[in-house]
Coordinates of C-alpha atoms (C1' of nucleotides) in Angstrom, one line a residue:
Chain M
M24 CA 45.4 -13.2 15.9
D25 CA 41.8 -12.8 16.4
P26 CA 40.4 -11.0 13.4
Y27 CA 37.6 -9.5 15.6
L28 CA 40.1 -7.6 17.7
Q29 CA 41.4 -5.6 14.8
R30 CA 39.6 -2.8 13.0
H31 CA 38.8 -2.7 9.3
T32 CA 39.3 0.3 7.2
Y33 CA 38.1 0.9 3.6
R34 CA 38.5 3.6 1.0
Y35 CA 34.7 4.0 0.7
P36 CA 32.0 3.5 3.2
R37 CA 30.4 0.0 3.2
P38 CA 27.0 -1.2 4.3
S39 CA 26.5 -4.0 6.8
L40 CA 25.5 -7.3 5.2
A41 CA 22.9 -9.4 7.1
V42 CA 20.9 -12.5 6.3
D43 CA 17.5 -13.4 7.6
M44 CA 16.0 -16.9 7.5
V45 CA 12.2 -17.3 7.2
V46 CA 11.6 -20.8 8.6
L47 CA 8.2 -22.2 7.9
C48 CA 6.5 -25.5 8.8
V49 CA 2.9 -26.8 8.7
H50 CA 1.7 -27.7 12.1
E51 CA -1.9 -28.6 12.9
A52 CA -3.0 -27.6 9.4
R53 CA -1.5 -24.1 9.8
L54 CA 1.5 -22.5 8.3
E55 CA 3.8 -21.5 11.1
V56 CA 6.9 -19.3 11.2
L57 CA 9.8 -19.3 13.6
L58 CA 10.5 -16.0 15.3
V59 CA 12.9 -14.7 17.9
K60 CA 12.4 -12.1 20.6
R61 CA 15.1 -9.5 20.3
G62 CA 17.3 -9.2 23.4
E63 CA 19.0 -6.0 22.3
P64 CA 18.2 -2.6 20.7
P65 CA 17.0 -1.6 18.3
F66 CA 13.5 -3.1 18.6
E67 CA 14.4 -4.7 21.9
G68 CA 11.6 -7.0 23.0
A69 CA 10.0 -7.1 19.5
W70 CA 9.7 -10.3 17.5
A71 CA 11.9 -10.7 14.5
I72 CA 12.9 -13.2 11.8
P73 CA 16.1 -15.0 13.0
G74 CA 19.2 -13.6 11.3
G75 CA 22.4 -11.6 11.7
F76 CA 25.5 -10.4 10.1
V77 CA 27.5 -12.3 7.5
H78 CA 31.0 -13.3 8.5
V79 CA 33.4 -11.8 6.0
A80 CA 37.1 -11.9 5.9
D81 CA 39.4 -9.3 4.4
G82 CA 42.1 -11.7 3.3
R83 CA 42.2 -14.4 0.6
D84 CA 39.6 -16.4 2.5
Q85 CA 36.4 -14.5 1.7
G86 CA 34.3 -16.0 4.4
E87 CA 31.1 -18.0 4.4
S88 CA 28.4 -18.1 1.7
L89 CA 25.2 -16.1 2.3
E90 CA 23.2 -19.3 2.7
A91 CA 25.7 -20.7 5.2
A92 CA 25.5 -17.5 7.1
A93 CA 21.7 -17.7 7.3
V94 CA 22.0 -21.3 8.5
R95 CA 24.5 -20.4 11.1
E96 CA 22.6 -17.4 12.5
L97 CA 19.5 -19.5 12.8
Q98 CA 21.4 -22.1 14.8
E99 CA 22.9 -19.4 17.0
E100 CA 19.6 -17.8 17.8
T101 CA 17.3 -20.7 18.0
H102 CA 19.5 -23.8 18.5
F103 CA 17.9 -25.3 15.4
D104 CA 19.9 -26.8 12.6
V105 CA 18.0 -26.4 9.5
R106 CA 20.4 -28.6 7.5
A107 CA 19.9 -31.6 9.7
G108 CA 16.3 -32.3 8.6
G109 CA 17.3 -31.9 4.9
A110 CA 15.1 -28.7 4.7
Y111 CA 14.4 -27.0 1.5
L112 CA 16.2 -23.6 1.1
E113 CA 15.9 -20.8 -1.4
Q114 CA 16.8 -17.2 -1.6
L115 CA 13.8 -15.0 -1.1
Y116 CA 14.7 -11.4 -1.8
T117 CA 17.2 -8.7 -0.8
F118 CA 16.0 -5.8 1.3
G119 CA 18.2 -2.8 1.3
E120 CA 16.1 0.4 1.5
P121 CA 18.0 3.2 3.2
G122 CA 16.5 3.7 6.7
R123 CA 15.3 0.2 7.2
D124 CA 17.7 -0.2 10.1
P125 CA 18.3 2.8 12.5
R126 CA 21.8 1.8 13.2
G127 CA 23.0 2.5 9.7
R128 CA 22.8 1.1 6.2
V129 CA 22.1 -2.6 6.4
I130 CA 21.4 -4.8 3.4
S131 CA 19.6 -8.1 4.3
V132 CA 19.4 -11.1 2.0
A133 CA 16.4 -13.1 3.1
Y134 CA 16.2 -16.9 2.7
L135 CA 13.2 -19.2 2.9
A136 CA 13.4 -22.6 4.6
L137 CA 10.7 -25.2 4.5
L138 CA 10.7 -27.8 7.2
R139 CA 9.6 -31.4 7.0
L140 CA 8.1 -32.3 10.4
P141 CA 8.6 -36.1 11.0
T142 CA 5.7 -36.6 13.3
G143 CA 3.7 -33.4 13.2
A144 CA 5.5 -32.0 16.3
R145 CA 7.5 -28.9 15.7
P146 CA 11.2 -28.9 16.5
R147 CA 12.1 -27.7 19.9
V148 CA 13.6 -24.2 19.8
R149 CA 15.0 -21.9 22.5
G150 CA 16.6 -18.5 22.5
G151 CA 20.3 -18.0 22.3
D152 CA 22.9 -15.3 21.5
D153 CA 21.0 -12.0 20.7
A154 CA 17.7 -13.7 20.9
A155 CA 15.9 -13.8 24.3
E156 CA 13.3 -16.3 23.1
A157 CA 12.4 -18.3 20.1
M158 CA 8.9 -19.4 19.3
W159 CA 6.6 -20.6 16.5
F160 CA 3.7 -18.4 15.3
S161 CA 0.9 -18.8 12.9
L162 CA 2.0 -16.9 9.8
D163 CA -1.5 -15.9 8.9
E164 CA -2.2 -14.5 12.3
V165 CA 1.1 -12.5 12.3
L166 CA 0.5 -11.1 8.9
D167 CA -3.3 -10.6 8.8
Q168 CA -4.1 -9.7 12.4
K169 CA -0.9 -7.8 13.1
R170 CA -1.2 -8.1 16.8
L171 CA 2.5 -8.8 16.9
V172 CA 5.0 -6.0 16.7
L173 CA 7.7 -7.1 14.2
A174 CA 11.1 -5.5 14.1
F175 CA 12.5 -3.7 11.1
D176 CA 10.7 -4.4 7.8
H177 CA 10.2 -8.0 8.8
A178 CA 6.4 -8.0 8.2
E179 CA 7.2 -7.2 4.6
I180 CA 9.7 -10.1 4.4
L181 CA 7.1 -12.5 5.8
A182 CA 4.5 -11.2 3.4
M183 CA 6.8 -11.9 0.5
A184 CA 7.6 -15.4 1.8
R185 CA 3.9 -16.2 1.8
E186 CA 3.4 -14.8 -1.6
R187 CA 6.3 -16.7 -3.0
L188 CA 4.9 -20.0 -1.6
R189 CA 1.4 -19.3 -2.9
G190 CA 2.9 -18.4 -6.3
K191 CA 4.9 -21.6 -6.6
I192 CA 2.8 -24.2 -4.8
D193 CA 0.7 -25.1 -7.8
W194 CA 3.5 -25.1 -10.4
V195 CA 6.3 -26.9 -8.5
P196 CA 4.8 -30.3 -7.6
G197 CA 7.5 -31.3 -5.2
L198 CA 7.4 -28.1 -3.2
A199 CA 4.6 -29.0 -0.8
A200 CA 6.3 -32.2 0.0
H201 CA 9.0 -30.2 1.7
L202 CA 6.5 -29.1 4.3
A203 CA 5.0 -32.6 4.8
P204 CA 6.2 -35.6 6.8
E205 CA 8.3 -38.2 5.0
P206 CA 6.7 -40.4 3.9
F207 CA 3.4 -38.6 3.5
T208 CA -0.2 -39.5 2.8
Q209 CA -2.3 -37.8 0.1
N210 CA -4.2 -36.0 2.7
E211 CA -1.2 -34.7 4.5
L212 CA 0.0 -33.2 1.3
R213 CA -3.4 -31.7 0.7
V214 CA -3.4 -30.1 4.2
V215 CA -0.1 -28.4 3.3
H216 CA -1.7 -27.0 0.2
E217 CA -4.6 -25.8 2.2
A218 CA -2.4 -24.2 4.8
I219 CA -0.5 -22.2 2.2
K220 CA -3.5 -21.1 0.2
G221 CA -5.6 -20.5 3.2
A222 CA -8.6 -22.2 1.5
P223 CA -9.9 -25.8 1.5
Q224 CA -8.9 -27.9 -1.5
D225 CA -11.3 -30.4 -3.0
R226 CA -10.2 -33.9 -2.0
S227 CA -11.1 -35.6 -5.2
N228 CA -9.6 -33.0 -7.5
F229 CA -6.5 -33.0 -5.4
A230 CA -6.3 -36.8 -5.7
K231 CA -6.7 -36.5 -9.5
R232 CA -3.6 -34.3 -9.7
F233 CA -1.8 -36.5 -7.2
R234 CA -2.4 -39.5 -9.5
R235 CA -0.9 -37.6 -12.4
Y236 CA 2.2 -36.9 -10.5
L237 CA 2.4 -40.6 -9.6
D238 CA 2.1 -41.5 -13.3
E239 CA 4.8 -39.0 -14.2
G240 CA 7.1 -40.6 -11.6
L241 CA 7.4 -37.6 -9.3
F242 CA 6.0 -39.4 -6.4
E243 CA 6.0 -43.1 -5.6
A244 CA 4.1 -45.3 -3.2
C245 CA 6.0 -46.9 -0.3
E246 CA 5.5 -49.1 2.7
G247 CA 4.1 -47.9 6.0
T248 CA 0.8 -46.5 7.2
R249 CA -0.6 -44.0 9.7
V250 CA -2.2 -44.9 13.0
L251 CA -5.1 -42.5 13.4
P252 CA -7.3 -42.0 16.5
G253 CA -10.8 -42.1 15.1
A254 CA -10.3 -45.2 12.9
G255 CA -11.2 -45.4 9.3
R256 CA -9.5 -46.8 6.2
P257 CA -5.8 -46.5 6.5
P258 CA -4.1 -44.3 3.9
K259 CA -1.4 -45.3 1.5
M260 CA 2.0 -43.7 2.0
Y261 CA 4.0 -41.9 -0.6
R262 CA 7.4 -40.2 -1.0
V263 CA 9.1 -37.9 -3.4
V264 CA 11.2 -39.7 -6.0
P265 CA 14.7 -38.3 -5.7
D266 CA 15.9 -36.2 -8.6
A267 CA 12.5 -36.5 -10.3
T268 CA 11.1 -33.2 -9.1
P269 CA 12.1 -30.4 -11.4
G270 CA 12.8 -27.0 -9.7
S271 CA 11.7 -27.7 -6.2
Chain G
M9 CA 34.1 17.8 3.3
D10 CA 34.3 15.2 0.6
P11 CA 33.4 11.9 2.1
Y12 CA 35.5 10.1 -0.4
L13 CA 38.6 11.6 0.9
Q14 CA 38.2 10.1 4.3
R15 CA 38.6 6.5 5.3
H16 CA 36.0 4.3 6.8
T17 CA 36.7 2.1 9.8
Y18 CA 34.4 -0.6 11.2
R19 CA 34.5 -3.0 14.1
Y20 CA 34.0 -6.1 11.8
P21 CA 35.0 -6.6 8.2
R22 CA 32.4 -5.8 5.7
P23 CA 31.9 -6.9 2.1
S24 CA 31.6 -4.6 -0.8
L25 CA 28.1 -4.1 -2.1
A26 CA 27.5 -3.9 -5.8
V27 CA 24.5 -3.8 -8.1
D28 CA 24.3 -5.1 -11.7
M29 CA 21.7 -4.2 -14.2
V30 CA 20.6 -6.7 -16.9
V31 CA 19.1 -4.5 -19.6
L32 CA 17.1 -6.4 -22.2
C33 CA 15.2 -5.3 -25.3
V34 CA 13.8 -7.0 -28.3
H35 CA 15.4 -5.9 -31.6
E36 CA 14.7 -7.6 -34.9
A37 CA 12.8 -10.4 -33.2
R38 CA 15.7 -11.2 -30.9
L39 CA 16.2 -10.7 -27.3
E40 CA 19.3 -8.5 -26.8
V41 CA 21.3 -7.5 -23.8
L42 CA 23.4 -4.4 -23.1
L43 CA 27.0 -5.2 -22.1
V44 CA 30.0 -3.1 -21.4
K45 CA 33.7 -3.9 -22.1
R46 CA 35.6 -3.6 -18.9
G47 CA 38.4 -1.0 -19.0
E48 CA 40.1 -2.1 -15.7
P49 CA 41.2 -5.3 -14.0
P50 CA 40.0 -7.7 -13.1
F51 CA 38.7 -9.1 -16.3
E52 CA 40.0 -6.1 -18.2
G53 CA 38.8 -6.3 -21.8
A54 CA 36.1 -8.9 -21.0
W55 CA 32.4 -8.1 -21.5
A56 CA 30.3 -7.6 -18.4
I57 CA 26.8 -6.6 -17.2
P58 CA 26.9 -2.9 -16.4
G59 CA 27.0 -2.2 -12.6
G60 CA 29.2 -1.0 -9.8
F61 CA 29.3 -0.2 -6.2
V62 CA 26.5 1.2 -4.2
H63 CA 27.0 4.6 -2.7
V64 CA 26.6 4.4 1.1
A65 CA 27.0 7.0 3.7
D66 CA 28.1 6.4 7.2
G67 CA 26.0 9.2 8.8
R68 CA 22.3 9.7 9.2
D69 CA 21.8 9.8 5.4
Q70 CA 22.1 6.2 4.5
G71 CA 22.7 6.8 0.8
E72 CA 20.9 5.6 -2.3
S73 CA 18.5 2.7 -2.7
L74 CA 19.8 -0.4 -4.4
E75 CA 17.6 0.2 -7.4
A76 CA 18.7 3.8 -7.7
A77 CA 22.3 2.6 -7.6
A78 CA 21.7 0.2 -10.4
V79 CA 20.1 3.0 -12.5
R80 CA 23.0 5.4 -11.7
E81 CA 25.7 2.9 -12.5
L82 CA 24.0 2.0 -15.8
Q83 CA 23.9 5.7 -16.7
E84 CA 27.6 6.2 -15.8
E85 CA 28.8 3.2 -17.8
T86 CA 26.6 3.4 -20.9
H87 CA 25.1 7.0 -20.9
F88 CA 21.7 5.4 -20.9
D89 CA 18.9 6.5 -18.6
V90 CA 16.7 3.5 -18.0
R91 CA 14.1 5.6 -16.1
A92 CA 13.6 8.0 -19.0
G93 CA 11.8 5.4 -21.2
G94 CA 9.6 4.2 -18.3
A95 CA 11.3 0.9 -18.3
Y96 CA 10.2 -2.0 -16.2
L97 CA 12.5 -2.9 -13.4
E98 CA 12.6 -5.8 -11.0
Q99 CA 15.1 -7.3 -8.6
L100 CA 16.5 -10.5 -10.1
Y101 CA 18.7 -12.2 -7.5
T102 CA 21.6 -11.6 -5.2
F103 CA 24.9 -13.2 -6.0
G104 CA 27.3 -13.5 -3.1
E105 CA 29.4 -16.6 -3.3
P106 CA 32.9 -16.2 -1.7
G107 CA 35.4 -16.1 -4.5
R108 CA 33.2 -14.6 -7.2
D109 CA 35.4 -11.5 -7.3
P110 CA 39.1 -11.9 -7.0
R111 CA 39.5 -8.5 -5.3
G112 CA 37.6 -9.5 -2.2
R113 CA 34.2 -10.3 -1.0
V114 CA 31.7 -8.7 -3.2
I115 CA 27.9 -9.1 -2.9
S116 CA 26.0 -8.1 -6.0
V117 CA 22.3 -7.5 -6.2
A118 CA 21.2 -8.0 -9.8
Y119 CA 18.3 -6.1 -11.4
L120 CA 16.4 -6.8 -14.6
A121 CA 15.3 -3.9 -16.8
L122 CA 13.0 -4.4 -19.8
L123 CA 13.1 -1.7 -22.5
R124 CA 10.3 -0.4 -24.7
L125 CA 11.8 0.5 -28.0
P126 CA 9.7 3.2 -29.6
T127 CA 10.6 2.6 -33.2
G128 CA 12.5 -0.7 -33.2
A129 CA 15.8 1.1 -33.0
R130 CA 17.9 0.4 -30.0
P131 CA 19.0 3.3 -27.8
R132 CA 22.4 4.7 -28.6
V133 CA 24.9 3.7 -26.0
R134 CA 28.6 4.4 -25.5
G135 CA 31.2 3.6 -23.0
G136 CA 31.9 5.8 -20.0
D137 CA 33.6 5.7 -16.6
D138 CA 35.0 2.2 -16.0
A139 CA 33.5 0.9 -19.3
A140 CA 35.6 1.2 -22.4
E141 CA 32.7 0.3 -24.7
A142 CA 29.0 -0.5 -24.5
M143 CA 27.2 -2.7 -26.9
W144 CA 24.1 -4.7 -27.6
F145 CA 24.4 -8.5 -27.9
S146 CA 22.0 -11.3 -28.7
L147 CA 21.2 -12.9 -25.4
D148 CA 20.8 -16.3 -26.8
E149 CA 24.1 -16.1 -28.7
V150 CA 25.9 -15.0 -25.6
L151 CA 24.4 -17.7 -23.4
D152 CA 24.2 -20.7 -25.8
Q153 CA 27.2 -20.3 -28.0
K154 CA 29.5 -18.8 -25.4
R155 CA 31.8 -17.2 -27.8
L156 CA 32.0 -14.2 -25.5
V157 CA 34.1 -14.2 -22.4
L158 CA 32.0 -12.7 -19.6
A159 CA 33.5 -11.3 -16.5
F160 CA 32.8 -12.7 -13.0
D161 CA 29.7 -14.9 -12.8
H162 CA 27.9 -12.8 -15.2
A163 CA 27.0 -15.7 -17.5
E164 CA 25.1 -17.2 -14.6
I165 CA 23.3 -13.9 -14.0
L166 CA 22.2 -13.6 -17.6
A167 CA 21.0 -17.2 -17.6
M168 CA 18.9 -16.4 -14.5
A169 CA 17.5 -13.3 -16.2
R170 CA 16.4 -15.4 -19.2
E171 CA 14.9 -18.1 -17.0
R172 CA 13.0 -15.4 -15.0
L173 CA 11.5 -14.0 -18.2
R174 CA 10.6 -17.4 -19.6
G175 CA 8.9 -18.3 -16.3
K176 CA 6.9 -15.1 -16.1
I177 CA 6.0 -14.3 -19.7
D178 CA 3.0 -16.6 -19.9
W179 CA 1.6 -15.8 -16.5
V180 CA 2.1 -12.1 -16.3
P181 CA 0.1 -10.7 -19.3
G182 CA 1.5 -7.2 -19.2
L183 CA 5.1 -8.3 -19.0
A184 CA 5.8 -8.7 -22.7
A185 CA 4.3 -5.3 -23.4
H186 CA 7.3 -3.8 -21.5
L187 CA 9.5 -5.1 -24.3
A188 CA 7.2 -3.9 -27.2
P189 CA 6.8 -0.5 -28.8
E190 CA 4.0 1.7 -27.4
P191 CA 1.5 1.4 -28.8
F192 CA 1.9 -2.1 -30.2
T193 CA 0.3 -4.4 -32.7
Q194 CA -0.7 -8.0 -31.9
N195 CA 2.2 -9.3 -34.0
E196 CA 4.7 -7.1 -32.3
L197 CA 3.7 -8.5 -29.0
R198 CA 3.8 -12.0 -30.4
V199 CA 7.3 -11.4 -31.6
V200 CA 8.3 -10.5 -28.1
H201 CA 6.9 -13.8 -26.9
E202 CA 8.8 -15.7 -29.6
A203 CA 12.1 -13.9 -28.8
I204 CA 11.8 -14.8 -25.1
K205 CA 10.7 -18.4 -25.6
G206 CA 13.0 -19.0 -28.6
A207 CA 10.2 -20.7 -30.5
P208 CA 7.5 -19.7 -32.9
Q209 CA 4.1 -19.0 -31.4
D210 CA 0.9 -19.9 -33.4
R211 CA -0.6 -16.6 -34.6
S212 CA -4.2 -17.7 -34.1
N213 CA -3.8 -19.1 -30.7
F214 CA -1.9 -16.0 -29.6
A215 CA -4.7 -13.8 -31.0
K216 CA -7.2 -15.8 -29.0
R217 CA -5.4 -15.1 -25.8
F218 CA -4.9 -11.5 -26.8
R219 CA -8.7 -11.1 -27.2
R220 CA -9.2 -12.5 -23.7
Y221 CA -6.9 -9.9 -22.3
L222 CA -8.8 -7.2 -24.2
D223 CA -12.1 -8.5 -22.7
E224 CA -10.5 -8.4 -19.3
G225 CA -9.5 -4.8 -19.8
L226 CA -5.8 -5.4 -19.6
F227 CA -5.2 -4.0 -23.1
E228 CA -7.2 -1.5 -25.1
A229 CA -7.4 -0.6 -28.8
C230 CA -6.1 2.8 -29.7
E231 CA -5.6 5.1 -32.7
G232 CA -2.7 4.8 -35.1
T233 CA -1.3 2.3 -37.5
R234 CA 2.0 0.9 -38.8
V235 CA 3.4 1.7 -42.2
L236 CA 4.9 -1.5 -43.5
P237 CA 7.1 -2.0 -46.6
G238 CA 5.4 -5.0 -48.3
A239 CA 1.9 -3.7 -48.0
G240 CA -1.0 -5.8 -46.7
R241 CA -3.8 -5.1 -44.4
P242 CA -2.8 -2.6 -41.8
P243 CA -2.9 -3.8 -38.2
K244 CA -4.8 -2.4 -35.3
M245 CA -2.9 -0.8 -32.5
Y246 CA -3.2 -1.5 -28.8
R247 CA -1.8 -0.3 -25.5
V248 CA -1.7 -1.4 -21.9
V249 CA -4.4 0.0 -19.7
P250 CA -2.6 1.7 -16.9
D251 CA -3.1 0.1 -13.5
A252 CA -5.0 -2.8 -15.0
T253 CA -2.0 -5.2 -15.3
P254 CA -1.6 -7.0 -12.0
G255 CA 2.0 -7.6 -11.0
S256 CA 3.1 -6.1 -14.4
Chain S
dT3 C1' -24.4 -51.9 11.0
dT4 C1' -22.6 -47.3 11.6
dA5 C1' -19.2 -43.8 11.6
dA6 C1' -15.1 -42.3 9.8
dT7 C1' -11.6 -41.8 6.7
dA8 C1' -9.6 -43.0 1.9
dG9 C1' -10.0 -43.1 -2.7
dT10 C1' -12.7 -43.2 -7.7
dG11 C1' -15.9 -41.6 -11.5
dT12 C1' -18.5 -38.2 -14.0
dC13 C1' -20.1 -33.9 -15.8
dT14 C1' -18.9 -29.3 -17.3
dG15 C1' -16.2 -25.3 -18.4
dT16 C1' -11.9 -23.1 -19.8
dG17 C1' -8.0 -22.6 -22.2
dA18 C1' -4.0 -24.4 -25.2
dG19 C1' -2.5 -26.5 -29.6
dA20 C1' -3.3 -27.5 -34.5
dC21 C1' -5.0 -25.9 -38.6
dA22 C1' -8.5 -24.1 -41.9
dG23 C1' -10.8 -20.2 -43.2
dT24 C1' -12.2 -15.0 -43.9
dA25 C1' -10.9 -9.9 -44.2
dT26 C1' -8.5 -5.8 -45.8
dT27 C1' -5.0 -3.6 -47.9
dG28 C1' -1.4 -2.4 -52.2
dG29 C1' -0.3 -3.3 -56.7
Chain N
dC15 C1' -7.4 -10.3 -60.2
dC16 C1' -3.1 -11.7 -56.9
dA17 C1' 0.0 -11.4 -53.1
dA18 C1' 0.7 -10.2 -48.6
dT19 C1' -0.5 -9.3 -44.1
dA20 C1' -4.3 -9.3 -40.4
dC21 C1' -7.6 -11.5 -38.0
dT22 C1' -11.5 -15.4 -36.9
dG23 C1' -13.6 -20.0 -36.4
dT24 C1' -13.5 -24.9 -35.3
dC25 C1' -12.0 -29.2 -33.6
dT26 C1' -9.6 -31.8 -30.0
dC27 C1' -7.4 -32.7 -25.8
dA28 C1' -5.8 -31.8 -21.0
dC29 C1' -7.0 -30.1 -16.8
dA30 C1' -9.6 -27.7 -12.9
dG31 C1' -13.9 -27.3 -10.2
dA32 C1' -18.0 -29.3 -8.4
dC33 C1' -20.1 -33.2 -6.6
dA34 C1' -21.9 -38.0 -6.3
dC35 C1' -20.1 -42.5 -5.6
dT36 C1' -17.4 -46.7 -3.9
dA37 C1' -13.8 -48.9 -0.6
dT38 C1' -11.7 -50.2 3.7
dT39 C1' -11.1 -49.9 8.4
dA40 C1' -12.5 -49.8 13.9
dA41 C1' -16.1 -50.2 17.2

DNA sequence: TTAATAGTGTCTGTGAGACAGTATTGG
DNA sequence: CCAATACTGTCTCACAGACACTATTAA
């Protein structure tokens, strides 16, 4: 029997439970976010963070975890599998103010995903399900210039995602590597730092800190090199040492 | 018409939404947490973090905010009004793994409250509603010695609360002041730091940092003194400058 | 050689840790 | 005076910011 054909009755009213997934990557030295264009009301036609309602069961099987729901909804709306690339995932915050969704009380648990781009090209995405379109946007442009109309309180969620990144980037050494190619050069990692902070980072001071992380065994040199258009000395390649990055 | 006499039917199954409030204070140089003894199954007789289900309405009124629900549930279970003392409140994390509650799918948004104790005496608490008893416990003893059986995943929640505090205490100057009397002495604030970190802090280095915060205008000297049993030079009193503590 | 990119060395200031010293009270 | 508590000064080291320098490649 299809559980979605029956109705579900409770003693007390319950809110809807949603999850949203803020997917970020660094592309051409800019922090970019994956948004979908809503195909249904409310906020039809507005851009939104991909997400949707958590699948819950009433019986002994209690359904999917919140993180799994966020991954699934992203896949359904953008055809992008965030788990495939070994992306970094963390819970961001839970938004539950009364009135944030005109349809009724909706609590949304927001997640943050950081994408490793293998070549510098963003993953191909396309709309699906409730999403008419899916596209990458510059996070800073969306937040600072506000030319985009975002659905619900999604501007607030994006602002918190950027704050979280800025707050952690300097204290969690391995974090930036989740937004860099694998393996990465020192400069590629620096570009990630610059994209997040929105300010240029001194090459030499960054290199100094980078060397400390090498000494501490967080990163290690590895084979390979980058082919660059304008020539110049080829960079060394590095990768994160597995299970050596605390927190991250 | 009493909304709690009617039943509530939805197209898709919905989880229950709960809030939990981790209430912390520093008493006799120890970090203490307020727990309640459960009066009903599941986990009847076990100690738990005060909390309960969020009141939601189906109509246009969408009910109370998550934070308000946490404050209300705390009041109902312990007769303690966390807003009265101007306590610091922040969202901690949302726990929603399937199976964390045997009754069915329950998502719980945990909040963290930091209490200013005016005199060093903890607020009087007593059981109420679903709670048979309410009592203060040493957080470190509960977490490290594990002699207490905690309901649900509440040990995990407490562990995260301690981690959050330890992570923020050194980078958010005004945070410790939320756990100190008002006004406070330099030593009282240092004791808060020691309770959180679980390690003694050098008096002189702490004083150095304290002076910097004074220079930066985060704290200010004020009138008053402390009467101490064993005599000695009386300490100066300080307080937080309102709206000068970023993040708080 | 030049241009371009990669990587190192040096100076300076700030703040943490360790620890010795001074100040102000009661008895 | 002494004991007890409150507060200050000094030395060292680690690290960030600024900036000058050397290294390795392609054309």
